Amino acid sequence: MNENKKSPEESSSVSDENLPGILSILPVLDMTLFPRMVLPLLVWQEESKRLVDDAMGKDRVIGLIVSKKKKSDGPYKAEDMYNVGTSAMILKMAQSDEKGIQILVQGLSRFEVIKYTQTEPYLRAEIKPVSNTVEKDMEIDALTNNLVGMFKSVLDLSPYLPKELGALVKSIDEPGILADLIASSLNLSKEEKQSILETYDVKKRLKNVHGLINRELQILKLGQKIQSQVKQDIDKSQREYYLRQQLKTIKEELGEKDEKSVEVEEYRAKIEKKGLPEEAKKEAERELNRLARMHPSSSEYTVASTYIDWLTTLPWNESTKDNLNIPKAQKVLNDDHFGLQKVKKRVLEYLAVRKLKPDTKGPILCFAGPPGTGKTSLGRSIARALGRKFVRISLGGVRDEAEIRGHRRTYVGALPGRIIQGIRRAGSNNPLFMLDEIDKVGSDFRGDPSSALLEVLDPEQNFSFSDHYLDVSFDLSKVMFITTANLLDTIPPALRDRMEVLELLGYTDDEKIKIAKRFLIKRQIEAHGLTKDLIRFSAPAIKNIISGYTREAGLRNLEREIASVCRGVAREVAEGKKELTHIKVNDIHKFIGPVRFFSETGIRTATPGVVTGMAWTPAGGELLFIEATEMKGKHELTLTGQLGDVMKESATAALSYIRSNAKALGVQEDFFDNHDIHIHVPAGAIPKDGPSAGVAMLTALMSMLKQKPVIADMAMTGEITLRGQVLPVGGVKEKVLAAHRRGIKQVIIPKWNKKDLEDVPRDVVKSLRFHFVDRMDTVVKLALGTVSVK
Ligand code: ADP
């Protein structure tokens, strides 16, 4: 930067006219001296020092010429120099250090080199002074005014120019000097300055400087704009930062710690104490460091702290110790549940294996059966027997994979999936985890939850289960999973493969009475604040509740009705009754209203054309009545009762079989030419499907055609072929149990299904008369008694 200043007083005694014809030339690298300006110079080259010394001894006048060289390497040569320079007077000289001397020079006038007369020990040249040609006119006035104005603006914007320059510039009335002063003040390259020096014509010089100052102004304005924008941005965040910092300092001064840092410290301690696995610890610390930089009221802060909460409260290392005392476990299971021998046996086997080989992977059991058969409560009891924590989640209606696996943290309000939530609730990493209603998992555009469940249930994968929210894997391999289902068919095959299915069939009336006496009544008495001395149920009363008020495979409604009775008694006790209430058959309607279900089989099948079929639903076995009737018409077949396609086809097949074998079956052959047939299956509002009613439909048609009612307490199931064969069907066990509950005495089932009876309780099998059939003609004969078939 040139620190040019106009000399305070015109002390020079040398003028253009008496300038010597030959000048010693001091080369300078990049400092341009303009006439009248003062410039400090550091002289350190030997030949230059000698030049200054010599000049000081004489008239102190030297010539300054800028070198074209980019840097000073070695002595300057004549050809390196520009042709135009400034003559100068050395005002002061001082030794700066051992290397160089400091001189202060003042410019006198421009000159041109005519020729160099000497190069050793320093350059000397014959010169010709150049005088400025000035002719003041209006244009020059305008240019000078303009320049002064613009220079003022430059001064306002520029951080490096002293403001006093403004007043100085104003006071100069020589346009050429003004141009020189401004040029020397601006941030110009040495070439630009040299070109101003070489412009002798004042008007031209003013114009050139005008151009340069204009450019400088633009640059300064742009710079300022950028600066102010950056400053604005910084200001906003800095302001907040400063305020917060101040607040922190004030609090510290007052001896209070701010809430956030307390919280951050707490989290840090928690992470340390918890002993998280490496991966989780890294993630927790990363989030904590982010948290420390956030404002506590920001939403991100809450997200981060919730996440750390999750990481630090999950039971990564906490586990419970299994109770491997088998007789004790057996006692717990028997104390809680009646029967269910197969399941109990399997659980005890599992315990035995764990005792012998502790690191075995647990099986994944699936309890399948109708509602109310004790699947959930059995799970709870197994947990108690094993000494494990129990958690249960219901998968009914889960369609979104994220419900199992959680949402990524980038979602607003994201949380871990149900598995991880369940684990946290359990508080141990080896709970008994019950996945209820696994058969009701759906899938749609939100992804397939069953694929996530596969990962959960696969012992090969679940040691590193990944939840989207946690983002670090959790080891589920110690968890004992038990699933429950009503139906096995709707479970995706891959999932079903991983599970060991244990069927819970439903209970017979006798079993229900026993369970009620031993468990349900006791539990309800307690739940209603009663005691054995205040209420007692008679056995016939319990039986009456079961047959008259419930129609189910499980025990839900029975328990509910018992609860209703207990409620009624509790009210009487609360109103002051002190003596024992003995619930007998006749008292029941007082508490739970009139009887809801009658044994209707005999009554409904009393007319020809009605047959009792056996159906199977997710709620267990059921009886259904198939009705057939004929009317005048043109062999139309009408089917009603919300029948599915398969069931409709069975009906058509049954009719076709009869028509094609009409003669042999003793049916009038032209009967169908002038009759319509209608088959109806009540209850009409409930959808029904499946092939297993084929046998019953054919029998109903035969009974109608023969005008002969079927045997009253007989029920049947089986699929038929067009050739009259009877094929096996599913759900026979549940169907048989249902028939037994409803008072049926004879059952017709396909021969192939005989093996299914093995799982049906002995007393049920004993109390029924079974007919195993493989041909339709046998069925008809059995049901109607007399028909002979070819
Ligand atoms: P699910 O889960 O199969 O629908 P729950 O476990 O809810 O059935 O059982 C319904 C009720 O019946 C519960 O109160 C349960 O304790 C009781 N229960 C079911 N089976 C038995 C049994 N074998 N012994 C004792 N109580 C039973």
XYZ file of N, CA, C and O in Angstrom, residues 226-388:
652
model
N -21.990 -8.256 0.199
C -21.714 -9.628 0.650
C -21.509 -9.635 2.169
O -22.096 -10.438 2.899
N -20.730 -8.679 2.590
C -20.428 -8.588 4.025
C -21.683 -8.462 4.863
O -21.872 -9.172 5.848
N -22.578 -7.560 4.405
C -23.745 -7.306 5.253
C -24.654 -8.527 5.279
O -25.296 -8.819 6.266
N -24.676 -9.262 4.123
C -25.509 -10.449 4.101
C -24.964 -11.505 5.077
O -25.696 -12.070 5.872
N -23.694 -11.726 4.969
C -23.063 -12.710 5.858
C -23.272 -12.301 7.308
O -23.608 -13.107 8.172
N -23.131 -10.999 7.513
C -23.243 -10.505 8.880
C -24.642 -10.761 9.427
O -24.816 -11.211 10.554
N -25.636 -10.527 8.544
C -27.018 -10.748 8.973
C -27.209 -12.183 9.442
O -27.774 -12.437 10.501
N -26.719 -13.109 8.596
C -26.875 -14.529 8.931
C -26.192 -14.845 10.248
O -26.745 -15.520 11.116
N -24.970 -14.370 10.350
C -24.212 -14.671 11.566
C -24.892 -14.015 12.764
O -25.079 -14.639 13.803
N -25.326 -12.774 12.532
C -25.942 -12.024 13.632
C -27.033 -12.814 14.332
O -27.078 -12.881 15.550
N -27.922 -13.411 13.502
C -29.082 -14.066 14.085
C -28.663 -15.208 15.026
O -29.099 -15.281 16.162
N -27.806 -16.076 14.478
C -27.441 -17.226 15.302
C -26.516 -16.812 16.442
O -26.564 -17.376 17.532
N -25.691 -15.784 16.142
C -24.776 -15.329 17.196
C -25.531 -14.718 18.358
O -25.206 -14.920 19.517
N -26.575 -13.962 17.997
C -27.359 -13.299 19.023
C -27.886 -14.326 20.017
O -27.709 -14.205 21.220
N -28.479 -15.393 19.400
C -29.039 -16.429 20.255
C -27.938 -17.063 21.115
O -28.114 -17.278 22.307
N -26.829 -17.327 20.435
C -25.726 -17.963 21.135
C -25.233 -17.099 22.296
O -25.060 -17.570 23.422
N -25.057 -15.789 21.996
C -24.557 -14.880 23.038
C -25.519 -14.818 24.225
O -25.130 -14.902 25.378
N -26.836 -14.715 23.856
C -27.826 -14.619 24.936
C -27.777 -15.865 25.815
O -27.790 -15.787 27.035
N -27.691 -17.010 25.122
C -27.690 -18.250 25.878
C -26.435 -18.364 26.748
O -26.476 -18.785 27.879
N -25.339 -17.944 26.123
C -24.069 -17.981 26.834
C -24.154 -17.099 28.081
O -23.720 -17.465 29.161
N -24.774 -15.922 27.875
C -24.924 -14.986 29.002
C -25.761 -15.609 30.101
O -25.413 -15.570 31.283
N -26.882 -16.207 29.646
C -27.783 -16.833 30.609
C -27.038 -17.897 31.420
O -27.176 -17.989 32.638
N -26.217 -18.658 30.696
C -25.465 -19.720 31.337
C -24.518 -19.131 32.393
O -24.442 -19.626 33.526
N -23.845 -18.047 31.970
C -22.888 -17.430 32.887
C -23.599 -16.885 34.122
O -23.131 -17.060 35.255
N -24.758 -16.248 33.879
C -25.508 -15.703 35.011
C -25.870 -16.817 35.974
O -25.678 -16.731 37.181
N -26.360 -17.926 35.371
C -26.762 -19.051 36.222
C -25.576 -19.592 37.002
O -25.701 -19.946 38.167
N -24.445 -19.677 36.307
C -23.256 -20.186 36.981
C -22.860 -19.276 38.139
O -22.506 -19.721 39.223
N -22.973 -17.959 37.871
C -22.641 -16.985 38.907
C -23.537 -17.176 40.128
O -23.126 -17.066 41.269
N -24.811 -17.478 39.835
C -25.774 -17.659 40.926
C -25.633 -19.032 41.574
O -26.351 -19.369 42.495
N -24.748 -19.827 41.031
C -24.548 -21.163 41.604
C -25.564 -22.163 41.123
O -25.705 -23.242 41.675
N -26.334 -21.797 40.061
C -27.311 -22.770 39.545
C -26.733 -23.406 38.301
O -26.089 -22.751 37.507
N -27.027 -24.700 38.129
C -26.613 -25.335 36.881
C -27.808 -25.272 35.961
O -28.944 -25.409 36.407
N -27.573 -25.061 34.662
C -28.749 -24.995 33.812
C -29.263 -26.414 33.568
O -28.514 -27.387 33.587
N -30.588 -26.468 33.355
C -31.271 -27.770 33.307
C -30.669 -28.701 32.280
O -30.521 -29.890 32.491
N -30.311 -28.069 31.140
C -29.854 -28.909 30.057
C -28.564 -29.631 30.422
O -28.450 -30.835 30.249
N -27.632 -28.854 30.985
C -26.359 -29.530 31.250
C -26.523 -30.575 32.348
O -25.848 -31.602 32.343
N -27.466 -30.319 33.250
C -27.744 -31.348 34.259
C -28.256 -32.605 33.573
O -27.805 -33.716 33.839
N -29.187 -32.373 32.617
C -29.791 -33.504 31.934
C -28.744 -34.267 31.124
O -28.687 -35.498 31.161
N -27.902 -33.497 30.411
C -26.870 -34.138 29.597
C -25.949 -34.967 30.485
O -25.609 -36.107 30.164
N -25.596 -34.413 31.637
C -24.729 -35.164 32.548
C -25.413 -36.433 33.026
O -24.802 -37.494 33.116
N -26.714 -36.286 33.315
C -27.464 -37.465 33.775
C -27.457 -38.563 32.726
O -27.233 -39.728 33.021
N -27.701 -38.131 31.471
C -27.709 -39.104 30.388
C -26.355 -39.770 30.265
O -26.244 -40.974 30.078
N -25.303 -38.969 30.372
C -23.964 -39.510 30.216
C -23.702 -40.581 31.293
O -23.204 -41.663 31.002
N -24.113 -40.235 32.516
C -23.922 -41.179 33.616
C -24.719 -42.454 33.359
O -24.243 -43.573 33.594
N -25.939 -42.266 32.837
C -26.820 -43.404 32.583
C -26.192 -44.329 31.545
O -26.214 -45.552 31.700
N -25.648 -43.725 30.491
C -25.040 -44.526 29.427
C -23.868 -45.320 29.986
O -23.719 -46.504 29.701
N -23.083 -44.660 30.820
C -21.933 -45.330 31.421
C -22.381 -46.511 32.275
O -21.869 -47.608 32.185
N -23.394 -46.210 33.115
C -23.817 -47.191 34.102
C -24.484 -48.405 33.470
O -24.376 -49.525 33.944
N -25.195 -48.129 32.379
C -26.019 -49.173 31.785
C -25.187 -50.296 31.178
O -25.661 -51.420 31.071
N -23.947 -49.984 30.788
C -23.123 -51.010 30.141
C -23.718 -51.461 28.831
O -23.935 -52.653 28.607
N -24.010 -50.502 27.971
C -24.612 -50.830 26.678
C -23.615 -51.606 25.820
O -22.412 -51.472 25.996
N -24.129 -52.410 24.875
C -23.225 -53.041 23.916
C -22.500 -51.944 23.111
O -23.032 -50.835 22.975
N -21.345 -52.291 22.578
C -20.483 -51.306 21.906
C -21.258 -50.448 20.900
O -21.210 -49.219 20.916
N -22.003 -51.131 20.044
C -22.700 -50.436 18.961
C -23.718 -49.434 19.513
O -23.789 -48.279 19.085
N -24.469 -49.885 20.495
C -25.505 -49.034 21.074
C -24.878 -47.877 21.835
O -25.381 -46.746 21.824
N -23.772 -48.147 22.490
C -23.115 -47.099 23.265
C -22.624 -45.982 22.342
O -22.801 -44.799 22.619
N -22.055 -46.404 21.223
C -21.537 -45.423 20.266
C -22.683 -44.537 19.768
O -22.583 -43.312 19.711
N -23.769 -45.187 19.452
C -24.922 -44.454 18.922
C -25.474 -43.499 19.987
O -25.812 -42.362 19.711
N -25.552 -43.989 21.214
C -26.091 -43.166 22.307
C -25.190 -41.954 22.534
O -25.674 -40.825 22.714
N -23.893 -42.158 22.507
C -22.986 -41.041 22.750
C -23.029 -40.036 21.621
O -22.996 -38.827 21.830
N -23.150 -40.553 20.421
C -23.235 -39.652 19.267
C -24.468 -38.750 19.410
O -24.412 -37.545 19.221
N -25.597 -39.386 19.783
C -26.835 -38.628 19.922
C -26.724 -37.644 21.087
O -27.229 -36.529 21.017
N -26.025 -38.066 22.124
C -25.884 -37.195 23.291
C -25.041 -35.965 22.931
O -25.366 -34.840 23.355
N -24.019 -36.165 22.138
C -23.211 -35.022 21.733
C -24.015 -34.053 20.885
O -23.867 -32.844 20.976
N -24.879 -34.622 20.074
C -25.772 -33.761 19.280
C -26.705 -32.991 20.217
O -26.912 -31.794 20.071
N -27.216 -33.709 21.188
C -28.172 -33.143 22.147
C -27.558 -31.955 22.891
O -28.198 -30.935 23.117
N -26.287 -32.111 23.237
C -25.622 -31.071 24.019
C -25.546 -29.764 23.253
O -25.438 -28.693 23.843
N -25.617 -29.875 21.934
C -25.531 -28.655 21.132
C -26.890 -28.083 20.787
O -26.989 -27.086 20.092
N -27.971 -28.703 21.234
C -29.306 -28.246 20.833
C -29.954 -27.418 21.913
O -29.601 -27.490 23.078
N -30.957 -26.677 21.477
C -31.698 -25.903 22.451
C -32.785 -26.777 23.052
O -33.479 -27.489 22.324
N -32.941 -26.749 24.386
C -33.877 -27.682 25.028
C -35.321 -27.531 24.549
O -36.095 -28.468 24.679
N -35.683 -26.369 24.022
C -37.091 -26.260 23.637
C -37.297 -26.652 22.181
O -38.418 -26.629 21.697
N -36.232 -27.018 21.487
C -36.415 -27.392 20.087
C -36.974 -28.802 20.004
O -36.792 -29.623 20.907
N -37.688 -29.049 18.885
C -38.325 -30.364 18.764
C -37.252 -31.443 18.594
O -37.420 -32.572 19.028
N -36.146 -31.081 17.976
C -35.079 -32.062 17.776
C -34.523 -32.558 19.109
O -34.106 -33.705 19.226
N -34.519 -31.661 20.076
C -34.005 -32.014 21.394
C -34.838 -33.148 21.983
O -34.319 -34.125 22.513
N -36.165 -32.985 21.846
C -37.055 -34.018 22.379
C -36.813 -35.336 21.662
O -36.773 -36.397 22.297
N -36.659 -35.259 20.330
C -36.432 -36.481 19.559
C -35.162 -37.173 20.054
O -35.159 -38.378 20.325
N -34.102 -36.375 20.216
C -32.823 -36.965 20.624
C -32.912 -37.543 22.032
O -32.423 -38.642 22.300
N -33.586 -36.795 22.930
C -33.613 -37.296 24.307
C -34.505 -38.529 24.421
O -34.200 -39.449 25.182
N -35.602 -38.573 23.636
C -36.444 -39.776 23.658
C -35.635 -40.972 23.189
O -35.725 -42.068 23.753
N -34.839 -40.746 22.161
C -34.034 -41.841 21.625
C -33.045 -42.354 22.675
O -32.927 -43.566 22.886
N -32.372 -41.420 23.338
C -31.399 -41.853 24.353
C -32.132 -42.582 25.477
O -31.647 -43.585 26.001
N -33.320 -42.081 25.807
C -34.134 -42.764 26.819
C -34.360 -44.218 26.437
O -34.219 -45.119 27.261
N -34.742 -44.403 25.188
C -35.002 -45.772 24.738
C -33.761 -46.629 24.863
O -33.810 -47.751 25.361
N -32.654 -46.079 24.375
C -31.423 -46.883 24.398
C -31.030 -47.249 25.821
O -30.567 -48.354 26.094
N -31.237 -46.291 26.729
C -30.735 -46.541 28.079
C -31.719 -47.300 28.964
O -31.354 -47.727 30.050
N -32.974 -47.441 28.494
C -33.906 -48.181 29.348
C -34.162 -49.601 28.837
O -34.804 -50.391 29.520
N -33.676 -49.923 27.658
C -33.875 -51.289 27.167
C -33.024 -52.267 27.986
O -31.904 -51.948 28.365
N -33.571 -53.442 28.252
C -32.810 -54.410 29.060
C -31.764 -55.133 28.216
O -31.959 -56.276 27.832
N -30.652 -54.459 27.906
C -29.613 -55.087 27.068
C -28.982 -56.271 27.810
O -28.707 -57.298 27.215
N -28.763 -56.084 29.096
C -28.059 -57.129 29.835
C -28.910 -57.773 30.930
O -28.532 -58.788 31.480
N -30.048 -57.156 31.267
C -30.847 -57.684 32.361
C -31.581 -58.941 31.922
O -32.260 -58.928 30.893
N -31.435 -60.003 32.699
C -32.225 -61.189 32.397
C -32.626 -61.859 33.702
O -32.014 -61.642 34.741
N -33.694 -62.668 33.594
C -34.134 -63.370 34.797
C -33.574 -64.788 34.751
O -33.254 -65.294 33.688
N -33.486 -65.404 35.916
C -32.939 -66.754 35.961
C -34.080 -67.747 35.814
O -35.112 -67.617 36.464
N -33.887 -68.707 34.917
C -34.959 -69.675 34.701
C -35.085 -70.626 35.890
O -34.098 -71.047 36.472
N -36.356 -70.932 36.208
C -36.601 -71.942 37.229
C -36.549 -73.295 36.541
O -37.394 -73.614 35.719
N -35.541 -74.068 36.832
C -35.399 -75.346 36.133
C -35.806 -76.528 37.021
O -35.473 -77.673 36.759
N -36.553 -76.222 38.056
C -37.053 -77.275 38.933
C -38.348 -77.823 38.339
O -39.406 -77.183 38.419
N -38.247 -78.973 37.731
C -39.372 -79.455 36.931
C -40.617 -79.788 37.754
O -41.719 -79.359 37.392
N -40.498 -80.515 38.860
C -41.718 -80.780 39.637
C -42.420 -79.498 40.081
O -43.653 -79.413 40.070
N -41.607 -78.483 40.411
C -42.224 -77.230 40.855
C -42.978 -76.565 39.700
O -44.102 -76.072 39.856
N -42.326 -76.571 38.529
C -42.957 -75.969 37.364
C -44.251 -76.703 37.035
O -45.272 -76.090 36.706
N -44.192 -78.044 37.173
C -45.388 -78.838 36.879
C -46.521 -78.450 37.814
O -47.674 -78.337 37.408
N -46.178 -78.198 39.040
C -47.206 -77.844 40.021
C -47.849 -76.507 39.624
O -49.066 -76.347 39.672
N -46.999 -75.559 39.227
C -47.544 -74.248 38.823
C -48.518 -74.413 37.662
O -49.632 -73.883 37.675
N -48.095 -75.190 36.665
C -48.969 -75.368 35.493
C -50.289 -76.023 35.891
O -51.355 -75.617 35.433
N -50.220 -77.029 36.750
C -51.444 -77.711 37.160
C -52.318 -76.841 38.047
O -53.540 -76.936 38.015
N -51.681 -76.005 38.825
C -52.456 -75.104 39.687
C -53.287 -74.124 38.871
O -54.352 -73.695 39.290
N -52.741 -73.732 37.719
C -53.414 -72.692 36.943
C -54.445 -73.223 35.964
O -55.407 -72.542 35.631
N -54.178 -74.432 35.439
C -55.055 -74.917 34.370
C -55.447 -76.356 34.550
O -54.645 -77.202 34.928
N -56.668 -76.608 34.164
C -57.188 -77.969 34.162
C -56.841 -78.592 32.814
O -56.858 -77.916 31.786
N -56.573 -79.884 32.793
C -56.360 -80.581 31.520
C -55.145 -80.073 30.770
O -54.097 -79.810 31.338
N -55.329 -79.949 29.460
C -54.274 -79.446 28.564
C -52.975 -80.221 28.741
O -51.888 -79.661 28.673
N -53.116 -81.537 28.910
C -51.954 -82.363 29.237
C -50.844 -82.273 28.198
O -49.669 -82.185 28.533
N -51.253 -82.265 26.945
C -50.265 -82.286 25.865
C -49.365 -81.042 25.938
O -48.147 -81.134 25.810
N -49.983 -79.908 26.135
C -49.224 -78.653 26.165
C -48.316 -78.627 27.385
O -47.142 -78.268 27.302
N -48.877 -79.023 28.510
C -48.088 -79.004 29.744
C -46.886 -79.920 29.604
O -45.767 -79.572 30.002
N -47.110 -81.074 28.986
C -46.025 -82.039 28.826
C -44.919 -81.425 27.963
O -43.734 -81.514 28.274
N -45.325 -80.733 26.905
C -44.345 -80.144 25.996
C -43.512 -79.061 26.713
O -42.302 -78.952 26.512
N -44.165 -78.297 27.574
C -43.450 -77.239 28.289
C -42.450 -77.832 29.269
O -41.315 -77.371 29.370
N -42.852 -78.908 29.919
C -41.933 -79.535 30.867
C -40.736 -80.165 30.154
O -39.614 -80.128 30.646
N -40.998 -80.680 28.944
C -39.890 -81.224 28.149
C -38.906 -80.123 27.787
O -37.693 -80.290 27.853
N -39.460 -79.004 27.435
C -38.608 -77.871 27.084
C -37.704 -77.507 28.264
O -36.502 -77.285 28.109
N -38.319 -77.493 29.447
C -37.560 -77.186 30.662
C -36.450 -78.197 30.895
O -35.313 -77.830 31.214
N -36.784 -79.456 30.669
C -35.808 -80.518 30.907
C -34.614 -80.345 29.977
O -33.464 -80.463 30.402
N -34.895 -80.032 28.714
C -33.803 -79.856 27.752
C -32.932 -78.667 28.155
O -31.712 -78.724 28.096
N -33.574 -77.618 28.602
C -32.806 -76.426 29.005
C -31.913 -76.737 30.204
O -30.831 -76.194 30.341
N -32.420 -77.603 31.037
C -31.646 -77.949 32.229
C -30.378 -78.699 31.812
O -29.290 -78.453 32.324
N -30.531 -79.599 30.830
C -29.389 -80.403 30.407
C -28.466 -79.625 29.486
O -27.260 -79.808 29.478
N -29.032 -78.755 28.671
C -28.225 -78.019 27.694
C -28.707 -76.559 27.687
O -29.598 -76.196 26.921
N -28.101 -75.763 28.553
C -28.636 -74.417 28.783
C -28.653 -73.502 27.557
O -29.451 -72.593 27.489
N -27.758 -73.751 26.582
C -27.717 -72.805 25.467
C -28.603 -73.207 24.293
O -28.473 -72.686 23.204
N -29.557 -74.128 24.526
C -30.424 -74.507 23.404
C -31.314 -73.338 23.020
O -31.748 -72.547 23.861
N -31.592 -73.289 21.740
C -32.519 -72.273 21.256
C -33.926 -72.750 21.567
O -34.268 -73.899 21.319
N -34.726 -71.865 22.139
C -36.069 -72.236 22.535
C -36.926 -72.531 21.317
O -36.701 -71.987 20.255
N -37.902 -73.424 21.457
C -38.794 -73.658 20.332
C -39.771 -72.495 20.234
O -39.939 -71.740 21.197
N -40.382 -72.354 19.076
C -41.439 -71.365 18.968
C -42.746 -72.124 18.938
O -43.059 -72.806 17.975
N -43.460 -72.042 20.047
C -44.705 -72.800 20.141
C -45.834 -71.967 19.588
O -45.828 -70.745 19.691
N -46.781 -72.623 18.972
C -47.972 -71.915 18.512
C -49.178 -72.630 19.103
O -49.397 -73.811 18.857
N -49.930 -71.934 19.922
C -51.161 -72.505 20.478
C -52.294 -72.185 19.526
O -52.606 -71.013 19.315
N -52.866 -73.210 18.950
C -53.947 -72.968 17.990
C -55.244 -73.518 18.554
O -55.270 -74.635 19.070
N -56.279 -72.736 18.450
C -57.575 -73.205 18.923
C -58.570 -72.072 19.021
O -58.213 -70.911 18.869
N -59.835 -72.435 19.276
C -60.884 -71.427 19.350
C -60.646 -70.458 20.508
O -59.883 -70.760 21.429
N -61.305 -69.303 20.473
C -61.140 -68.318 21.541
C -61.595 -68.891 22.881
O -62.503 -69.725 22.934
N -60.964 -68.449 23.938
C -61.413 -68.816 25.275
C -60.972 -70.191 25.713
O -61.443 -70.712 26.716
N -60.051 -70.808 24.980
C -59.616 -72.142 25.383
C -58.380 -72.084 26.269
O -57.771 -73.106 26.568
N -57.980 -70.880 26.630
C -56.908 -70.748 27.615
C -55.526 -70.523 27.029
O -54.527 -70.722 27.719
N -55.438 -70.089 25.776
C -54.124 -69.913 25.158
C -53.310 -68.830 25.876
O -52.158 -69.042 26.241
N -53.965 -67.691 26.073
C -53.240 -66.589 26.691
C -52.914 -66.899 28.141
O -51.793 -66.677 28.607
N -53.892 -67.415 28.850
C -53.644 -67.623 30.279
C -52.640 -68.749 30.479
O -51.863 -68.734 31.428
N -52.581 -69.659 29.507
C -51.576 -70.719 29.587
C -50.176 -70.121 29.418
O -49.246 -70.482 30.142
N -50.062 -69.203 28.489
C -48.780 -68.519 28.275
C -48.312 -67.850 29.558
O -47.151 -67.958 29.965
N -49.252 -67.176 30.191
C -48.922 -66.468 31.429
C -48.460 -67.467 32.501
O -47.507 -67.225 33.237
N -49.131 -68.602 32.524
C -48.811 -69.615 33.519
C -47.439 -70.235 33.245
O -46.677 -70.514 34.176
N -47.104 -70.415 31.955
C -45.785 -70.964 31.617
C -44.698 -69.989 32.083
O -43.676 -70.397 32.646
N -44.944 -68.698 31.858
C -43.972 -67.688 32.300
C -43.773 -67.804 33.807
O -42.657 -67.725 34.314
N -44.869 -68.006 34.513
C -44.792 -68.121 35.979
C -44.007 -69.374 36.360
O -43.161 -69.340 37.254
N -44.262 -70.452 35.641
C -43.564 -71.702 35.949
C -42.064 -71.579 35.683
O -41.245 -72.113 36.407
N -41.714 -70.869 34.640
C -40.299 -70.722 34.278
C -39.611 -69.634 35.082
O -38.400 -69.539 35.082
N -40.407 -68.794 35.722
C -39.849 -67.648 36.421
C -39.416 -66.562 35.466
O -38.483 -65.814 35.710
N -40.111 -66.453 34.323
C -39.772 -65.397 33.374
C -40.818 -64.301 33.396
O -41.941 -64.501 33.840
